[in-house]
């Protein structure tokens, strides 16, 4: 390759600001940080507009298009790596922009598919990528993806061709293509449009979801939404989860390396083991939340708050305990971190299911706003962690864990005060037909009343013979 010079250490130094040796590219720490941030630079600004349009367009087509862009961009990344780090930065931003539309799209799909008695488990199983239903083949799968990423990346890098690392992009890209094919074949925007859904299944879904006069949203009540306490309770629940995830998940390999002193070759395996707790917790608490709702008289409002607080405050003693451990307690630390993720995952049955509770028509929009705000803080969190842990000592990481405790407590208080479980007035379809109970003689009769047009045309006469309408 032209334009390279060899330095004293034997590396080939490229004039574009990176070094090359044995098919590996090395950037300075500033460029590495910028490349990591590139994903969030794209993710944050893109989430809001994608959230806005997710209720107005064909969500399935949007998600397919964004996934194709991600796969193609990722496939080109290994080649572009040898061109310029700034070109790679552009690819990272593009991937972030594409990812910014996937979760709002998935949330909007769920608001149309998930019946209330199964909403929590569907939401969290989509988040972990475990749901067996056809609609959920492609959506986020964050935890499962993280586990396989940690486990397989090191193994893939051992492939004795081009240093192995380019195959990470090609193998995971191939898996995404397979998921995309399944998604295209089996996923439909609405239950009513699925050709293989049974009448019983369709009836169950329709009975336990919001009713709409049209499938798409034409008007967004921005002022009422942004001044709603229920909206901010939901959004701040997302932000709390995002901060904790960034500190405890993204920065996890640093803690394992610096404090627990695990060999780098097993760091990925240890990180994957910890994420198993997150997957298991999401599944268990998702089913538990729906069972509690079905078997008790607990309202949706109190159900969401219960699981949000249980996850955040229930995990506090464990994270404090972890802060007092060092490399002599490495096995105990791994066990406790796994248990921590298991317990904290209970909050997925709180904030994550909440957009479909309070505003089913705008669930994708709320998700997009939440991701946009969370992405900003997610880009800042690693900088704060590295500033607090310049030497990587156990004492320094103890301060990080105390910060997580503070976020957990504050997030619990805010969610309890602001969150709701009922569909908000500003979120309701103004043209929808709703039920109104009136009293005729000594009997209660339910009639249909339109918010906009008065009595439904199919309503039966209220008075017959000598019956009188009592005030």
Short mmCIF file of C-alpha atoms in Angstrom, two decimals:
data_model
loop_
_atom_site.label_atom_id
_atom_site.label_comp_id
_atom_site.label_asym_id
_atom_site.label_seq_id
_atom_site.Cartn_x
_atom_site.Cartn_y
_atom_site.Cartn_z
CA UNK A 1 0.00 0.00 0.00
CA UNK A 2 1.35 3.36 -0.94
CA UNK A 3 1.80 6.32 1.30
CA UNK A 4 2.96 4.43 4.39
CA UNK A 5 6.13 4.70 6.37
CA UNK A 6 7.63 2.33 8.91
CA UNK A 7 8.31 3.67 12.40
CA UNK A 8 10.83 2.47 14.96
CA UNK A 9 8.44 -0.06 16.52
CA UNK A 10 7.93 -1.90 13.25
CA UNK A 11 4.41 -0.58 12.67
CA UNK A 12 3.47 0.90 9.32
CA UNK A 13 2.28 4.43 9.99
CA UNK A 14 -0.24 5.84 7.53
CA UNK A 15 -0.40 9.56 6.84
CA UNK A 16 -4.12 9.52 7.63
CA UNK A 17 -3.47 9.04 11.35
CA UNK A 18 -3.50 5.30 12.04
CA UNK A 19 -0.92 2.51 12.20
CA UNK A 20 -1.05 -0.89 10.54
CA UNK A 21 0.60 -4.13 11.59
CA UNK A 22 -0.27 -7.72 10.69
CA UNK A 23 -3.61 -6.68 9.20
CA UNK A 24 -4.58 -4.83 12.37
CA UNK A 25 -5.33 -1.11 12.39
CA UNK A 26 -4.44 0.95 15.46
CA UNK A 27 -5.82 4.39 16.20
CA UNK A 28 -4.87 6.79 18.96
CA UNK A 29 -7.18 7.04 21.96
CA UNK A 30 -8.81 10.26 20.73
CA UNK A 31 -9.81 8.67 17.43
CA UNK A 32 -11.00 5.52 19.19
CA UNK A 33 -13.26 7.58 21.44
CA UNK A 34 -14.61 9.50 18.46
CA UNK A 35 -15.38 6.28 16.59
CA UNK A 36 -17.21 4.84 19.60
CA UNK A 37 -19.20 8.06 19.92
CA UNK A 38 -20.02 8.03 16.19
CA UNK A 39 -22.78 5.49 16.71
CA UNK A 40 -24.48 7.71 19.29
CA UNK A 41 -23.93 10.80 17.14
CA UNK A 42 -26.17 9.14 14.57
CA UNK A 43 -28.52 7.38 16.98
CA UNK A 44 -29.61 10.38 19.06
CA UNK A 45 -30.74 12.83 16.36
CA UNK A 46 -32.30 10.08 14.21
CA UNK A 47 -34.49 8.53 16.91
CA UNK A 48 -36.86 11.48 17.17
CA UNK A 49 -37.80 11.85 13.48
CA UNK A 50 -38.10 8.09 13.09
CA UNK A 51 -40.33 8.04 16.16
CA UNK A 52 -42.51 10.72 14.58
CA UNK A 53 -42.97 8.89 11.28
CA UNK A 54 -43.31 5.41 12.78
CA UNK A 55 -47.02 6.00 13.35
CA UNK A 56 -47.55 7.48 9.90
CA UNK A 57 -45.90 5.05 7.47
CA UNK A 58 -45.51 1.34 6.82
CA UNK A 59 -43.35 0.37 9.82
CA UNK A 60 -42.34 -3.00 8.41
CA UNK A 61 -40.95 -1.44 5.22
CA UNK A 62 -39.12 1.20 7.25
CA UNK A 63 -37.43 -1.42 9.43
CA UNK A 64 -36.45 -3.56 6.43
CA UNK A 65 -34.90 -0.57 4.68
CA UNK A 66 -32.94 0.51 7.75
CA UNK A 67 -31.64 -3.01 8.35
CA UNK A 68 -30.44 -3.29 4.74
CA UNK A 69 -28.55 -0.01 5.16
CA UNK A 70 -26.94 -1.30 8.37
CA UNK A 71 -25.89 -4.60 6.79
CA UNK A 72 -24.40 -2.98 3.68
CA UNK A 73 -22.58 -0.30 5.68
CA UNK A 74 -21.15 -2.86 8.10
CA UNK A 75 -19.97 -5.06 5.21
CA UNK A 76 -18.05 -2.11 3.74
CA UNK A 77 -16.45 -1.10 7.04
CA UNK A 78 -13.45 -3.54 6.97
CA UNK A 79 -12.40 -2.25 3.53
CA UNK A 80 -12.94 1.40 4.46
CA UNK A 81 -10.91 0.91 7.64
CA UNK A 82 -7.74 0.97 5.52
CA UNK A 83 -8.81 4.16 3.76
CA UNK A 84 -9.33 6.66 6.58
CA UNK A 85 -10.64 6.67 10.15
CA UNK A 86 -12.91 9.56 9.18
CA UNK A 87 -14.58 7.42 6.54
CA UNK A 88 -15.10 4.76 9.21
CA UNK A 89 -16.60 7.46 11.43
CA UNK A 90 -19.14 8.19 8.69
CA UNK A 91 -20.09 4.50 8.55
CA UNK A 92 -20.55 4.45 12.33
CA UNK A 93 -22.83 7.48 12.13
CA UNK A 94 -24.86 5.84 9.35
CA UNK A 95 -25.26 2.66 11.41
CA UNK A 96 -26.37 4.79 14.37
CA UNK A 97 -28.93 6.63 12.23
CA UNK A 98 -30.32 3.31 10.99
CA UNK A 99 -30.48 1.88 14.50
CA UNK A 100 -32.33 5.02 15.58
CA UNK A 101 -35.38 3.88 13.65
CA UNK A 102 -35.47 0.20 14.59
CA UNK A 103 -36.56 0.38 18.23
CA UNK A 104 -39.24 3.07 17.71
CA UNK A 105 -40.51 0.95 14.82
CA UNK A 106 -40.55 -2.19 16.95
CA UNK A 107 -42.37 -0.39 19.76
CA UNK A 108 -45.00 0.87 17.33
CA UNK A 109 -45.50 -2.66 16.00
CA UNK A 110 -45.93 -3.94 19.53
CA UNK A 111 -48.56 -1.32 20.32
CA UNK A 112 -50.65 -2.84 17.52
CA UNK A 113 -49.96 -6.47 18.38
CA UNK A 114 -49.54 -6.83 22.14
CA UNK A 115 -52.77 -7.45 24.10
CA UNK A 116 -52.68 -5.90 27.56
CA UNK A 117 -52.49 -9.21 29.52
CA UNK A 118 -49.31 -10.14 27.59
CA UNK A 119 -47.81 -6.70 27.01
CA UNK A 120 -44.95 -6.82 29.52
CA UNK A 121 -43.62 -10.21 28.44
CA UNK A 122 -43.85 -9.27 24.76
CA UNK A 123 -42.00 -6.01 25.32
CA UNK A 124 -39.16 -7.54 27.28
CA UNK A 125 -38.88 -10.62 25.09
CA UNK A 126 -38.52 -8.40 22.06
CA UNK A 127 -35.84 -6.47 23.92
CA UNK A 128 -33.95 -9.68 24.62
CA UNK A 129 -34.70 -11.23 21.24
CA UNK A 130 -36.30 -14.42 22.57
CA UNK A 131 -39.94 -14.15 21.52
CA UNK A 132 -41.27 -17.10 19.57
CA UNK A 133 -43.94 -15.11 17.73
CA UNK A 134 -43.43 -14.28 14.07
CA UNK A 135 -43.61 -10.54 14.56
CA UNK A 136 -40.46 -10.43 16.65
CA UNK A 137 -37.79 -12.04 14.45
CA UNK A 138 -35.77 -8.90 13.78
CA UNK A 139 -36.30 -6.30 16.49
CA UNK A 140 -33.62 -5.15 18.85
CA UNK A 141 -32.37 -8.36 20.52
CA UNK A 142 -29.90 -6.29 22.57
CA UNK A 143 -29.04 -8.78 25.27
CA UNK A 144 -28.78 -11.87 23.05
CA UNK A 145 -26.68 -9.87 20.61
CA UNK A 146 -24.39 -8.72 23.41
CA UNK A 147 -23.88 -12.29 24.65
CA UNK A 148 -22.93 -13.64 21.23
CA UNK A 149 -20.83 -10.56 20.54
CA UNK A 150 -18.76 -11.09 23.68
CA UNK A 151 -18.47 -14.84 23.17
CA UNK A 152 -17.78 -15.03 19.46
CA UNK A 153 -15.76 -11.91 18.66
CA UNK A 154 -12.59 -13.22 20.29
CA UNK A 155 -13.02 -16.58 18.62
CA UNK A 156 -13.61 -15.00 15.21
CA UNK A 157 -10.47 -12.92 15.59
CA UNK A 158 -8.46 -16.14 15.79
CA UNK A 159 -9.28 -16.94 12.13
CA UNK A 160 -5.83 -16.92 10.41
CA UNK A 161 -6.96 -14.75 7.51
CA UNK A 162 -6.56 -10.95 7.46
CA UNK A 163 -6.21 -10.99 11.23
CA UNK A 164 -9.67 -12.49 11.61
CA UNK A 165 -11.43 -9.28 12.68
CA UNK A 166 -13.09 -8.43 9.31
CA UNK A 167 -15.08 -11.65 9.63
CA UNK A 168 -16.86 -10.19 12.67
CA UNK A 169 -18.63 -7.79 10.30
CA UNK A 170 -19.33 -10.45 7.67
CA UNK A 171 -20.59 -13.17 10.04
CA UNK A 172 -22.86 -10.92 12.09
CA UNK A 173 -23.97 -9.22 8.88
CA UNK A 174 -24.96 -12.62 7.51
CA UNK A 175 -26.98 -13.35 10.65
CA UNK A 176 -28.76 -10.01 10.22
CA UNK A 177 -29.59 -10.89 6.62
CA UNK A 178 -31.09 -14.20 7.73
CA UNK A 179 -33.17 -12.40 10.36
CA UNK A 180 -34.22 -9.90 7.71
CA UNK A 181 -35.51 -12.67 5.44
CA UNK A 182 -37.52 -14.19 8.30
CA UNK A 183 -38.84 -10.77 9.24
CA UNK A 184 -39.96 -10.08 5.69
CA UNK A 185 -41.72 -13.43 5.39
CA UNK A 186 -43.52 -13.62 8.72
CA UNK A 187 -44.04 -10.10 10.09
CA UNK A 188 -47.11 -7.97 9.32
CA UNK A 189 -47.94 -4.45 10.45
CA UNK A 190 -51.39 -5.26 11.80
CA UNK A 191 -52.93 -8.45 13.21
CA UNK A 192 -55.83 -8.06 10.79
CA UNK A 193 -53.42 -8.24 7.84
CA UNK A 194 -51.73 -11.49 8.91
CA UNK A 195 -52.95 -14.26 6.54
CA UNK A 196 -52.39 -17.07 9.03
CA UNK A 197 -53.78 -15.56 12.21
CA UNK A 198 -56.74 -17.48 13.66
CA UNK A 199 -60.05 -15.77 14.45
CA UNK A 200 -59.53 -16.58 18.14
CA UNK A 201 -56.09 -14.95 18.17
CA UNK A 202 -57.35 -11.88 16.33
CA UNK A 203 -60.30 -11.56 18.69
CA UNK A 204 -58.03 -11.78 21.74
CA UNK A 205 -55.74 -9.04 20.43
CA UNK A 206 -58.55 -6.73 19.34
CA UNK A 207 -60.34 -7.03 22.68
CA UNK A 208 -57.25 -6.02 24.67
CA UNK A 209 -55.79 -3.19 22.64
CA UNK A 210 -56.77 0.40 21.94
CA UNK A 211 -59.35 1.02 19.23
CA UNK A 212 -58.54 3.44 16.43
CA UNK A 213 -60.56 5.00 13.67
CA UNK A 214 -57.58 4.92 11.30
CA UNK A 215 -54.30 2.98 11.20
CA UNK A 216 -52.03 6.01 10.89
CA UNK A 217 -51.58 9.15 12.98
CA UNK A 218 -52.29 12.45 11.22
CA UNK A 219 -51.87 14.84 14.13
CA UNK A 220 -49.48 14.79 17.10
CA UNK A 221 -50.59 16.80 20.17
CA UNK A 222 -47.09 18.05 20.94
CA UNK A 223 -47.99 20.62 23.60
CA UNK A 224 -50.26 18.32 25.58
CA UNK A 225 -47.79 15.46 25.30
CA UNK A 226 -44.74 17.46 26.39
CA UNK A 227 -46.62 18.89 29.38
CA UNK A 228 -47.88 15.48 30.50
CA UNK A 229 -46.39 14.02 33.68
CA UNK A 230 -47.13 10.50 32.43
CA UNK A 231 -45.07 11.18 29.30
CA UNK A 232 -42.07 12.40 31.31
CA UNK A 233 -42.36 9.53 33.77
CA UNK A 234 -42.04 7.13 30.85
CA UNK A 235 -39.19 9.04 29.18
CA UNK A 236 -37.20 9.43 32.39
CA UNK A 237 -37.65 5.70 33.03
CA UNK A 238 -35.94 5.06 29.69
CA UNK A 239 -33.16 7.51 30.52
CA UNK A 240 -32.55 5.88 33.90
CA UNK A 241 -32.23 2.50 32.25
CA UNK A 242 -29.96 3.90 29.54
CA UNK A 243 -27.52 5.45 31.99
CA UNK A 244 -27.32 2.28 34.04
CA UNK A 245 -26.87 0.16 30.92
CA UNK A 246 -24.09 2.37 29.62
CA UNK A 247 -22.16 2.34 32.90
CA UNK A 248 -22.74 -1.27 33.89
CA UNK A 249 -22.68 -2.90 30.45
CA UNK A 250 -20.59 -0.88 28.02
CA UNK A 251 -17.96 -0.14 30.66
CA UNK A 252 -18.14 -3.65 32.13
CA UNK A 253 -15.06 -5.04 30.29
CA UNK A 254 -12.98 -2.20 31.76
CA UNK A 255 -13.96 -3.18 35.31
CA UNK A 256 -13.29 -6.85 34.61
CA UNK A 257 -9.84 -6.03 33.24
CA UNK A 258 -8.78 -3.31 35.68
CA UNK A 259 -10.17 -4.54 39.01
CA UNK A 260 -10.82 -8.26 38.66
CA UNK A 261 -7.63 -8.72 36.61
CA UNK A 262 -9.11 -11.33 34.29
CA UNK A 263 -6.95 -12.28 31.34
CA UNK A 264 -8.06 -10.44 28.18
CA UNK A 265 -8.71 -13.78 26.47
CA UNK A 266 -11.46 -14.63 28.97
CA UNK A 267 -12.78 -11.09 29.41
CA UNK A 268 -15.37 -11.59 26.66
CA UNK A 269 -16.57 -14.87 28.14
CA UNK A 270 -16.99 -13.31 31.59
CA UNK A 271 -18.89 -10.36 30.13
CA UNK A 272 -21.19 -12.78 28.29
CA UNK A 273 -21.90 -14.75 31.47
CA UNK A 274 -22.98 -11.55 33.19
CA UNK A 275 -25.37 -10.72 30.33
CA UNK A 276 -27.06 -14.10 30.73
CA UNK A 277 -28.46 -12.72 33.98
CA UNK A 278 -29.98 -9.81 32.06
CA UNK A 279 -31.70 -12.11 29.58
CA UNK A 280 -32.99 -14.46 32.27
CA UNK A 281 -34.27 -11.59 34.40
CA UNK A 282 -36.11 -9.95 31.51
CA UNK A 283 -37.86 -13.23 30.66
CA UNK A 284 -38.78 -14.15 34.25
CA UNK A 285 -40.02 -10.71 35.30
CA UNK A 286 -41.87 -10.18 32.01
CA UNK A 287 -43.95 -13.30 32.55
CA UNK A 288 -44.30 -12.54 36.26
CA UNK A 289 -45.65 -9.04 35.56
CA UNK A 290 -48.36 -10.37 33.26
CA UNK A 291 -49.26 -13.12 35.71
CA UNK A 292 -49.60 -10.59 38.54
CA UNK A 293 -51.84 -8.43 36.33
CA UNK A 294 -54.02 -11.39 35.29
CA UNK A 295 -54.36 -12.93 38.75
CA UNK A 296 -54.72 -9.85 40.95
CA UNK A 297 -56.62 -6.57 41.02
CA UNK A 298 -53.43 -4.55 40.79
CA UNK A 299 -53.85 -1.69 38.32
CA UNK A 300 -51.48 -1.17 35.39
CA UNK A 301 -50.23 2.04 37.02
CA UNK A 302 -49.22 0.26 40.22
CA UNK A 303 -47.92 -2.78 38.33
CA UNK A 304 -45.48 -0.71 36.27
CA UNK A 305 -44.29 1.21 39.33
CA UNK A 306 -43.87 -2.00 41.35
CA UNK A 307 -41.55 -3.64 38.83
CA UNK A 308 -39.65 -0.43 38.07
CA UNK A 309 -38.86 0.13 41.76
CA UNK A 310 -38.17 -3.58 42.39
CA UNK A 311 -35.54 -3.60 39.66
CA UNK A 312 -33.86 -0.34 40.59
CA UNK A 313 -33.90 -0.52 44.40
CA UNK A 314 -33.70 -4.32 44.64
CA UNK A 315 -30.34 -4.23 42.87
CA UNK A 316 -28.83 -1.49 45.07
CA UNK A 317 -27.46 -3.75 47.87
CA UNK A 318 -25.76 -5.96 45.28
CA UNK A 319 -24.00 -3.12 43.49
CA UNK A 320 -22.78 -1.72 46.82
CA UNK A 321 -21.41 -5.18 47.71
CA UNK A 322 -19.62 -5.42 44.36
CA UNK A 323 -17.89 -2.12 45.09
CA UNK A 324 -16.00 -3.67 48.01
CA UNK A 325 -14.57 -6.59 46.01
CA UNK A 326 -11.23 -6.92 44.25
CA UNK A 327 -9.32 -9.53 42.23
CA UNK A 328 -9.24 -11.92 45.21
CA UNK A 329 -13.05 -12.10 44.99
CA UNK A 330 -13.30 -12.32 41.21
CA UNK A 331 -15.59 -15.37 41.16
CA UNK A 332 -17.97 -13.81 43.71
CA UNK A 333 -17.89 -10.57 41.73
CA UNK A 334 -18.99 -12.35 38.55
CA UNK A 335 -21.80 -14.13 40.42
CA UNK A 336 -23.00 -10.86 41.96
CA UNK A 337 -22.84 -8.97 38.66
CA UNK A 338 -24.94 -11.69 37.05
CA UNK A 339 -27.43 -11.48 39.92
CA UNK A 340 -27.42 -7.69 39.65
CA UNK A 341 -28.43 -7.82 36.00
CA UNK A 342 -31.08 -10.43 36.76
CA UNK A 343 -32.77 -8.19 39.36
CA UNK A 344 -32.39 -4.85 37.59
CA UNK A 345 -34.05 -6.35 34.50
CA UNK A 346 -37.36 -6.24 36.39
CA UNK A 347 -37.60 -2.58 35.39
CA UNK A 348 -38.18 -3.68 31.79
CA UNK A 349 -41.69 -4.62 32.92
CA UNK A 350 -42.05 -1.04 34.11
CA UNK A 351 -40.77 1.65 31.78
CA UNK A 352 -40.38 -0.45 28.62
CA UNK A 353 -44.03 -1.51 28.46
CA UNK A 354 -45.26 1.92 29.54
CA UNK A 355 -45.43 3.75 26.15
CA UNK A 356 -48.05 1.29 24.92
CA UNK A 357 -49.98 1.85 28.17
CA UNK A 358 -50.22 5.62 28.16
CA UNK A 359 -50.24 6.35 24.42
CA UNK A 360 -50.63 3.33 22.13
CA UNK A 361 -50.96 5.51 19.01
CA UNK A 362 -47.73 7.34 19.86
CA UNK A 363 -45.70 4.49 21.38
CA UNK A 364 -43.06 4.69 18.65
CA UNK A 365 -42.77 8.45 19.03
CA UNK A 366 -42.29 8.23 22.81
CA UNK A 367 -39.70 5.52 22.29
CA UNK A 368 -37.87 7.69 19.73
CA UNK A 369 -37.81 10.72 22.02
CA UNK A 370 -36.56 8.55 24.88
CA UNK A 371 -33.76 7.05 22.80
CA UNK A 372 -32.71 10.46 21.51
CA UNK A 373 -32.35 11.88 25.02
CA UNK A 374 -30.75 8.70 26.33
CA UNK A 375 -28.20 8.69 23.51
CA UNK A 376 -26.93 12.10 24.56
CA UNK A 377 -26.33 10.94 28.11
CA UNK A 378 -24.95 7.62 26.86
CA UNK A 379 -22.24 9.47 24.98
CA UNK A 380 -21.30 11.38 28.14
CA UNK A 381 -21.38 8.47 30.62
CA UNK A 382 -18.16 6.72 29.42
CA UNK A 383 -16.28 10.01 29.65
CA UNK A 384 -17.42 10.43 33.25
CA UNK A 385 -16.46 6.83 34.09
CA UNK A 386 -12.98 7.16 32.60
CA UNK A 387 -12.49 10.48 34.40
CA UNK A 388 -13.43 8.90 37.74
CA UNK A 389 -11.22 5.84 37.17
CA UNK A 390 -7.90 7.20 35.82
CA UNK A 391 -5.92 4.41 37.53
CA UNK A 392 -8.56 1.69 37.36
CA UNK A 393 -8.41 0.87 41.06
CA UNK A 394 -11.14 -0.81 43.11
CA UNK A 395 -11.60 2.37 45.13
CA UNK A 396 -12.17 4.43 42.00
CA UNK A 397 -14.69 1.94 40.65
CA UNK A 398 -16.45 2.03 44.01
CA UNK A 399 -17.28 5.67 43.28
CA UNK A 400 -18.72 4.64 39.92
CA UNK A 401 -20.97 2.08 41.63
CA UNK A 402 -22.12 4.66 44.16
CA UNK A 403 -23.08 6.84 41.21
CA UNK A 404 -25.18 3.96 39.85
CA UNK A 405 -26.89 3.71 43.25
CA UNK A 406 -27.73 7.42 43.10
CA UNK A 407 -29.18 7.06 39.59
CA UNK A 408 -31.25 4.06 40.73
CA UNK A 409 -32.73 5.82 43.75
CA UNK A 410 -33.48 9.04 41.88
CA UNK A 411 -34.96 7.12 38.95
CA UNK A 412 -37.25 5.19 41.29
CA UNK A 413 -38.57 8.33 42.97
CA UNK A 414 -39.21 10.10 39.67
CA UNK A 415 -41.02 7.12 38.13
CA UNK A 416 -43.24 6.63 41.17
CA UNK A 417 -44.24 10.30 41.17
CA UNK A 418 -44.78 10.83 37.44
CA UNK A 419 -45.61 7.52 35.78
CA UNK A 420 -49.11 6.37 34.89
CA UNK A 421 -50.66 3.24 33.45
CA UNK A 422 -53.82 4.61 31.85
CA UNK A 423 -54.18 5.82 28.29
CA UNK A 424 -53.90 9.60 28.41
CA UNK A 425 -56.62 11.89 27.07
CA UNK A 426 -54.22 13.59 24.66
CA UNK A 427 -53.29 10.19 23.21
CA UNK A 428 -56.82 9.02 22.44
CA UNK A 429 -58.21 8.99 18.93
CA UNK A 430 -60.72 11.90 18.84
CA UNK A 431 -62.87 10.08 16.26
CA UNK A 432 -63.11 6.79 18.09
CA UNK A 433 -66.37 5.38 19.37
CA UNK A 434 -66.37 4.86 23.13
CA UNK A 435 -68.86 3.43 25.60
CA UNK A 436 -71.08 5.54 27.83
CA UNK A 437 -73.32 4.08 30.49
CA UNK A 438 -76.66 5.75 31.18
CA UNK A 439 -79.60 4.68 33.35
CA UNK A 440 -82.97 3.94 31.80
CA UNK A 441 -85.63 3.18 34.44
CA UNK A 442 -83.88 0.81 36.82
CA UNK A 443 -81.47 -0.65 34.29
CA UNK A 444 -78.07 0.46 33.05
CA UNK A 445 -77.71 0.53 29.29
CA UNK A 446 -74.39 0.95 27.51
CA UNK A 447 -74.55 3.02 24.34
CA UNK A 448 -71.87 4.14 21.90
CA UNK A 449 -70.86 7.74 21.83
CA UNK A 450 -68.41 9.35 19.44
CA UNK A 451 -66.06 11.98 20.83
CA UNK A 452 -66.67 14.00 17.71
CA UNK A 453 -70.02 13.17 16.19
CA UNK A 454 -72.42 12.48 19.06
CA UNK A 455 -74.33 9.22 19.15
CA UNK A 456 -73.25 6.41 16.90
CA UNK A 457 -75.63 5.82 14.02
CA UNK A 458 -76.11 2.22 15.05
CA UNK A 459 -77.25 3.10 18.58
CA UNK A 460 -80.70 1.81 19.45
CA UNK A 461 -83.47 4.17 20.63
CA UNK A 462 -83.24 4.83 24.34
CA UNK A 463 -86.96 5.20 24.97
CA UNK A 464 -89.61 2.69 24.11
CA UNK A 465 -93.20 2.32 25.27
CA UNK A 466 -93.52 4.05 28.62
CA UNK A 467 -89.85 3.98 29.65
CA UNK A 468 -88.53 7.34 30.76
CA UNK A 469 -84.98 8.59 30.87
CA UNK A 470 -84.00 9.39 34.44
CA UNK A 471 -81.54 12.16 35.09
#
